[in-house]
Amino acid sequence: MNELIRYGLIFLFFLKAFGLDYGIDKTLELKKDEVFKAVIKDTSNEQTKEITLYWTLYANKGLVINMRFNHFPYQFILYTDHARNTYNLKVFEEKFSSNSTLSLVFKDFKEDKATLRLLALIPLVFSPKEP
């Protein structure tokens, strides 16, 4: 019994040590041209940047995304297959020490709604912004 507890504690330690701690893990369900706005914040130095995104077309299993990040426009296509479903964006490129990548993942498309997931590791967090 003591051995089982010891192995359980070791497993929990490794899970915590090597697991991913997401500061941002948000699932979005957006209709066509529905706008999502948020502010991305780095908690280590209190810097903020704005993100706005919406989708305009779903054709041939591809979703056309329009995004404005830090006042710079982006347009790209995400597909449902595993190889082409994620768009990664460096949030704070001027910081070399932290992992500040924001990932937008296309999960599904049903009933004229696209399901997207925003992911970023700690120290990044976000707060919704009113359109």
Coordinates of N, CA and C in Angstrom, one line a residue:
M1 N 0.8 -1.2 0.0 CA 0.0 0.0 0.0 C 0.9 1.3 0.0
N2 N 1.9 1.3 0.8 CA 2.8 2.4 0.8 C 3.5 2.6 -0.5
E3 N 3.8 1.5 -1.2 CA 4.4 1.6 -2.5 C 3.5 2.3 -3.5
L4 N 2.2 1.9 -3.4 CA 1.2 2.5 -4.3 C 1.1 4.0 -4.1
I5 N 1.1 4.4 -2.9 CA 1.0 5.8 -2.6 C 2.2 6.6 -3.1
R6 N 3.4 5.9 -2.9 CA 4.6 6.6 -3.3 C 4.6 6.7 -4.8
Y7 N 4.2 5.7 -5.6 CA 4.2 5.8 -7.0 C 3.1 6.8 -7.5
G8 N 2.1 6.9 -6.8 CA 1.0 7.8 -7.1 C 1.5 9.3 -6.9
L9 N 2.3 9.5 -5.8 CA 2.8 10.9 -5.6 C 3.9 11.2 -6.7
I10 N 4.7 10.2 -7.0 CA 5.7 10.5 -8.1 C 5.0 10.8 -9.4
F11 N 4.0 10.1 -9.7 CA 3.2 10.3 -10.9 C 2.6 11.7 -10.9
L12 N 2.0 12.1 -9.8 CA 1.5 13.5 -9.7 C 2.5 14.6 -9.9
F13 N 3.7 14.3 -9.3 CA 4.8 15.3 -9.4 C 5.2 15.4 -10.8
F14 N 5.4 14.3 -11.6 CA 5.8 14.4 -13.0 C 4.7 15.0 -13.8
L15 N 3.5 14.7 -13.5 CA 2.4 15.3 -14.3 C 2.4 16.8 -14.1
K16 N 2.6 17.3 -12.9 CA 2.6 18.8 -12.6 C 3.9 19.4 -13.2
A17 N 5.0 18.7 -13.1 CA 6.3 19.3 -13.5 C 6.3 19.4 -15.1
F18 N 5.8 18.4 -15.8 CA 5.9 18.4 -17.2 C 4.6 18.7 -17.9
G19 N 3.5 19.0 -17.2 CA 2.3 19.3 -17.8 C 2.3 20.7 -18.2
L20 N 1.3 21.1 -19.1 CA 1.2 22.4 -19.6 C 0.2 23.2 -18.8
D21 N 0.6 24.3 -18.3 CA -0.3 25.2 -17.5 C -0.8 26.3 -18.5
Y22 N -2.0 26.2 -18.9 CA -2.6 27.2 -19.8 C -3.1 28.4 -19.0
G23 N -2.6 29.6 -19.4 CA -3.1 30.8 -18.9 C -4.4 31.2 -19.7
I24 N -4.4 30.8 -20.9 CA -5.6 31.1 -21.8 C -6.0 29.7 -22.4
D25 N -7.2 29.3 -22.1 CA -7.9 28.1 -22.7 C -9.3 28.5 -22.8
K26 N -9.7 29.1 -24.0 CA -11.0 29.6 -24.2 C -11.6 28.9 -25.5
T27 N -12.8 28.4 -25.4 CA -13.5 27.8 -26.5 C -14.5 28.8 -27.0
L28 N -14.4 29.1 -28.3 CA -15.3 30.1 -28.9 C -16.2 29.4 -29.9
E29 N -17.5 29.7 -29.9 CA -18.4 29.3 -31.0 C -18.9 30.6 -31.7
L30 N -18.5 30.8 -32.9 CA -18.8 32.0 -33.6 C -19.6 31.7 -34.9
K31 N -20.6 32.5 -35.1 CA -21.3 32.5 -36.3 C -20.6 33.3 -37.4
K32 N -21.0 33.3 -38.6 CA -20.3 34.0 -39.7 C -20.3 35.5 -39.3
D33 N -19.2 36.2 -39.4 CA -19.0 37.6 -39.2 C -19.3 38.0 -37.8
E34 N -19.4 37.1 -36.8 CA -19.5 37.4 -35.4 C -18.1 37.7 -34.9
V35 N -18.0 38.9 -34.2 CA -16.7 39.4 -33.8 C -16.4 39.0 -32.4
F36 N -15.1 38.5 -32.2 CA -14.6 38.2 -30.9 C -13.5 39.2 -30.6
K37 N -13.6 39.9 -29.5 CA -12.5 40.9 -29.1 C -12.1 40.5 -27.7
A38 N -10.7 40.7 -27.5 CA -10.2 40.4 -26.2 C -8.9 41.2 -26.0
V39 N -8.4 41.3 -24.8 CA -7.1 41.9 -24.5 C -6.2 40.8 -24.0
I40 N -5.0 40.6 -24.6 CA -4.1 39.6 -24.1 C -3.1 40.4 -23.2
K41 N -2.8 39.8 -22.0 CA -2.0 40.5 -21.0 C -0.9 39.5 -20.6
D42 N 0.3 40.0 -20.5 CA 1.4 39.3 -19.9 C 1.5 39.6 -18.5
T43 N 1.3 38.7 -17.6 CA 1.2 38.9 -16.1 C 2.6 39.2 -15.5
S44 N 3.7 38.8 -16.3 CA 5.0 39.0 -15.7 C 5.5 40.5 -15.8
N45 N 5.0 41.2 -16.8 CA 5.4 42.6 -16.9 C 4.2 43.6 -17.3
E46 N 3.0 43.1 -17.2 CA 1.8 43.9 -17.4 C 1.6 44.5 -18.7
Q47 N 2.2 44.0 -19.8 CA 2.0 44.5 -21.1 C 0.7 43.9 -21.7
T48 N 0.0 44.7 -22.5 CA -1.2 44.2 -23.1 C -1.2 44.4 -24.6
K49 N -2.0 43.6 -25.3 CA -2.2 43.7 -26.7 C -3.6 43.3 -27.0
E50 N -4.3 43.9 -28.0 CA -5.6 43.6 -28.4 C -5.7 42.6 -29.5
I51 N -6.7 41.7 -29.5 CA -7.0 40.8 -30.5 C -8.5 40.9 -30.9
T52 N -8.7 40.9 -32.2 CA -10.1 40.8 -32.8 C -10.1 39.8 -33.9
L53 N -11.1 38.9 -33.8 CA -11.1 37.9 -34.9 C -12.6 37.5 -35.2
Y54 N -12.7 37.1 -36.5 CA -14.0 36.6 -37.0 C -13.7 35.8 -38.2
W55 N -14.7 34.9 -38.6 CA -14.6 34.2 -39.9 C -15.6 34.6 -40.9
T56 N -15.2 34.5 -42.2 CA -16.1 35.0 -43.2 C -16.6 33.9 -44.2
L57 N -15.9 32.8 -44.3 CA -16.2 31.8 -45.3 C -15.8 30.4 -44.8
Y58 N -16.7 29.4 -45.0 CA -16.4 28.0 -44.8 C -16.7 27.3 -46.1
A59 N -15.7 26.8 -46.7 CA -15.8 26.0 -48.0 C -14.7 25.0 -48.1
N60 N -15.1 23.8 -48.6 CA -14.1 22.7 -48.8 C -13.4 22.4 -47.5
K61 N -14.1 22.4 -46.4 CA -13.6 22.1 -45.1 C -12.5 23.1 -44.6
G62 N -12.5 24.2 -45.2 CA -11.6 25.3 -44.8 C -12.3 26.5 -44.3
L63 N -11.8 27.1 -43.2 CA -12.4 28.2 -42.5 C -11.5 29.4 -42.7
V64 N -12.0 30.5 -43.4 CA -11.2 31.7 -43.6 C -11.4 32.6 -42.4
I65 N -10.3 32.9 -41.7 CA -10.3 33.7 -40.5 C -9.6 35.0 -40.8
N66 N -10.3 36.1 -40.3 CA -9.7 37.4 -40.4 C -9.4 37.8 -38.9
M67 N -8.2 38.3 -38.7 CA -7.8 38.6 -37.3 C -7.0 39.9 -37.4
R68 N -7.2 40.7 -36.3 CA -6.4 41.9 -36.1 C -5.7 41.7 -34.8
F69 N -4.4 41.7 -34.8 CA -3.7 41.5 -33.5 C -2.6 42.6 -33.4
N70 N -2.7 43.4 -32.3 CA -1.8 44.5 -32.1 C -1.8 45.5 -33.3
H71 N -3.0 45.7 -33.8 CA -3.3 46.7 -34.9 C -2.7 46.2 -36.2
F72 N -2.4 44.9 -36.4 CA -1.9 44.4 -37.6 C -2.9 43.3 -38.2
P73 N -3.3 43.4 -39.4 CA -4.3 42.5 -40.0 C -3.7 41.2 -40.4
Y74 N -4.4 40.1 -40.2 CA -4.0 38.7 -40.6 C -5.2 38.1 -41.3
Q75 N -5.0 37.3 -42.3 CA -6.0 36.5 -42.9 C -5.4 35.1 -43.2
F76 N -6.1 34.0 -42.8 CA -5.5 32.7 -43.0 C -6.7 31.7 -43.1
I77 N -6.4 30.5 -43.5 CA -7.4 29.4 -43.6 C -7.0 28.3 -42.7
L78 N -7.9 27.8 -41.9 CA -7.7 26.7 -41.0 C -8.6 25.5 -41.5
Y79 N -8.1 24.3 -41.5 CA -8.8 23.1 -41.9 C -9.1 22.2 -40.6
T80 N -10.0 21.3 -40.8 CA -10.3 20.4 -39.6 C -9.3 19.3 -39.4
D81 N -8.5 19.0 -40.4 CA -7.5 17.9 -40.3 C -6.4 18.4 -39.3
H82 N -5.7 17.4 -38.7 CA -4.8 17.7 -37.6 C -3.6 18.5 -38.1
A83 N -3.1 18.4 -39.3 CA -1.9 19.0 -39.8 C -2.1 20.5 -40.1
R84 N -3.4 20.9 -40.3 CA -3.6 22.3 -40.7 C -4.7 23.0 -39.9
N85 N -4.9 22.6 -38.7 CA -6.0 23.2 -37.9 C -5.5 24.3 -36.9
T86 N -4.2 24.6 -36.9 CA -3.7 25.5 -35.8 C -2.9 26.7 -36.5
Y87 N -3.1 27.9 -35.9 CA -2.3 29.0 -36.3 C -1.7 29.5 -35.1
N88 N -0.3 29.6 -35.1 CA 0.4 30.1 -33.9 C 0.9 31.5 -34.2
L89 N 0.9 32.3 -33.1 CA 1.2 33.7 -33.3 C 2.1 34.1 -32.0
K90 N 3.3 34.7 -32.3 CA 4.1 35.2 -31.2 C 3.4 36.5 -30.7
V91 N 3.2 36.5 -29.4 CA 2.5 37.6 -28.8 C 3.5 38.7 -28.4
F92 N 4.5 38.4 -27.7 CA 5.5 39.4 -27.3 C 6.8 38.9 -27.8
E93 N 7.1 39.3 -29.0 CA 8.4 38.9 -29.7 C 9.6 39.5 -29.1
E94 N 9.4 40.7 -28.4 CA 10.5 41.4 -27.9 C 11.0 40.7 -26.6
K95 N 10.2 39.8 -26.0 CA 10.6 39.1 -24.8 C 11.2 37.7 -25.2
F96 N 12.5 37.5 -25.0 CA 13.1 36.3 -25.4 C 13.0 35.2 -24.3
S97 N 12.8 35.6 -23.1 CA 12.8 34.6 -22.0 C 11.5 33.8 -21.8
S98 N 10.4 34.3 -22.2 CA 9.1 33.6 -21.9 C 8.5 33.0 -23.2
N99 N 7.7 32.0 -23.0 CA 7.0 31.4 -24.1 C 5.7 32.1 -24.2
S100 N 5.6 33.0 -25.2 CA 4.5 33.9 -25.4 C 3.8 33.6 -26.7
T101 N 3.4 32.4 -27.0 CA 2.8 32.0 -28.2 C 1.3 31.8 -28.0
L102 N 0.5 32.4 -28.8 CA -1.0 32.3 -28.8 C -1.4 31.3 -29.9
S103 N -2.1 30.3 -29.7 CA -2.6 29.3 -30.7 C -4.1 29.4 -30.9
L104 N -4.5 29.5 -32.1 CA -5.9 29.4 -32.5 C -6.1 28.1 -33.2
V105 N -7.0 27.3 -32.6 CA -7.2 25.9 -33.1 C -8.6 25.8 -33.6
F106 N -8.8 25.3 -34.9 CA -10.1 25.1 -35.5 C -10.5 23.7 -35.1
K107 N -11.6 23.6 -34.3 CA -12.1 22.3 -33.8 C -13.2 21.7 -34.7
D108 N -14.2 22.4 -35.0 CA -15.4 21.8 -35.7 C -16.2 22.9 -36.3
F109 N -17.1 22.5 -37.2 CA -18.0 23.4 -37.9 C -19.4 22.7 -38.0
K110 N -20.4 23.2 -37.2 CA -21.7 22.6 -37.2 C -22.7 23.7 -37.1
E111 N -23.9 23.5 -37.8 CA -25.0 24.4 -37.7 C -24.6 25.8 -37.9
D112 N -23.8 26.1 -38.9 CA -23.3 27.4 -39.3 C -22.6 28.1 -38.2
K113 N -22.0 27.3 -37.3 CA -21.1 27.9 -36.2 C -19.7 27.2 -36.3
A114 N -18.7 28.0 -36.1 CA -17.3 27.5 -36.1 C -16.9 27.4 -34.6
T115 N -16.4 26.3 -34.2 CA -15.8 26.1 -32.9 C -14.3 26.3 -33.0
L116 N -13.8 27.2 -32.3 CA -12.4 27.6 -32.2 C -11.9 27.5 -30.8
R117 N -10.6 27.3 -30.6 CA -10.1 27.3 -29.2 C -8.8 28.1 -29.2
L118 N -8.8 29.1 -28.3 CA -7.6 29.9 -28.0 C -6.8 29.3 -26.9
L119 N -5.5 29.1 -27.1 CA -4.6 28.6 -26.1 C -3.3 29.4 -26.0
A120 N -2.9 29.6 -24.8 CA -1.6 30.2 -24.5 C -1.1 29.8 -23.1
L121 N 0.1 29.6 -23.0 CA 0.7 29.2 -21.7 C 0.8 30.4 -20.8
I122 N 0.8 30.1 -19.5 CA 1.1 31.1 -18.5 C 2.5 31.7 -18.8
P123 N 2.7 33.0 -18.8 CA 2.1 34.1 -18.0 C 1.0 34.8 -18.8
L124 N 0.5 34.4 -20.0 CA -0.4 35.1 -20.7 C -1.8 34.8 -20.2
V125 N -2.6 35.8 -20.1 CA -4.0 35.7 -19.7 C -4.8 36.7 -20.6
F126 N -6.2 36.5 -20.7 CA -6.9 37.4 -21.5 C -8.2 37.8 -20.7
S127 N -8.7 39.0 -21.1 CA -10.0 39.5 -20.7 C -10.8 39.9 -21.9
P128 N -12.1 39.4 -21.9 CA -12.9 39.8 -23.0 C -13.1 41.3 -23.1
K129 N -13.3 41.8 -24.3 CA -13.5 43.2 -24.6 C -14.8 43.3 -25.3
E130 N -15.6 44.3 -24.9 CA -16.9 44.5 -25.5 C -16.7 45.0 -27.0
P131 N -17.5 44.5 -27.9 CA -17.3 45.0 -29.3 C -17.8 46.4 -29.5

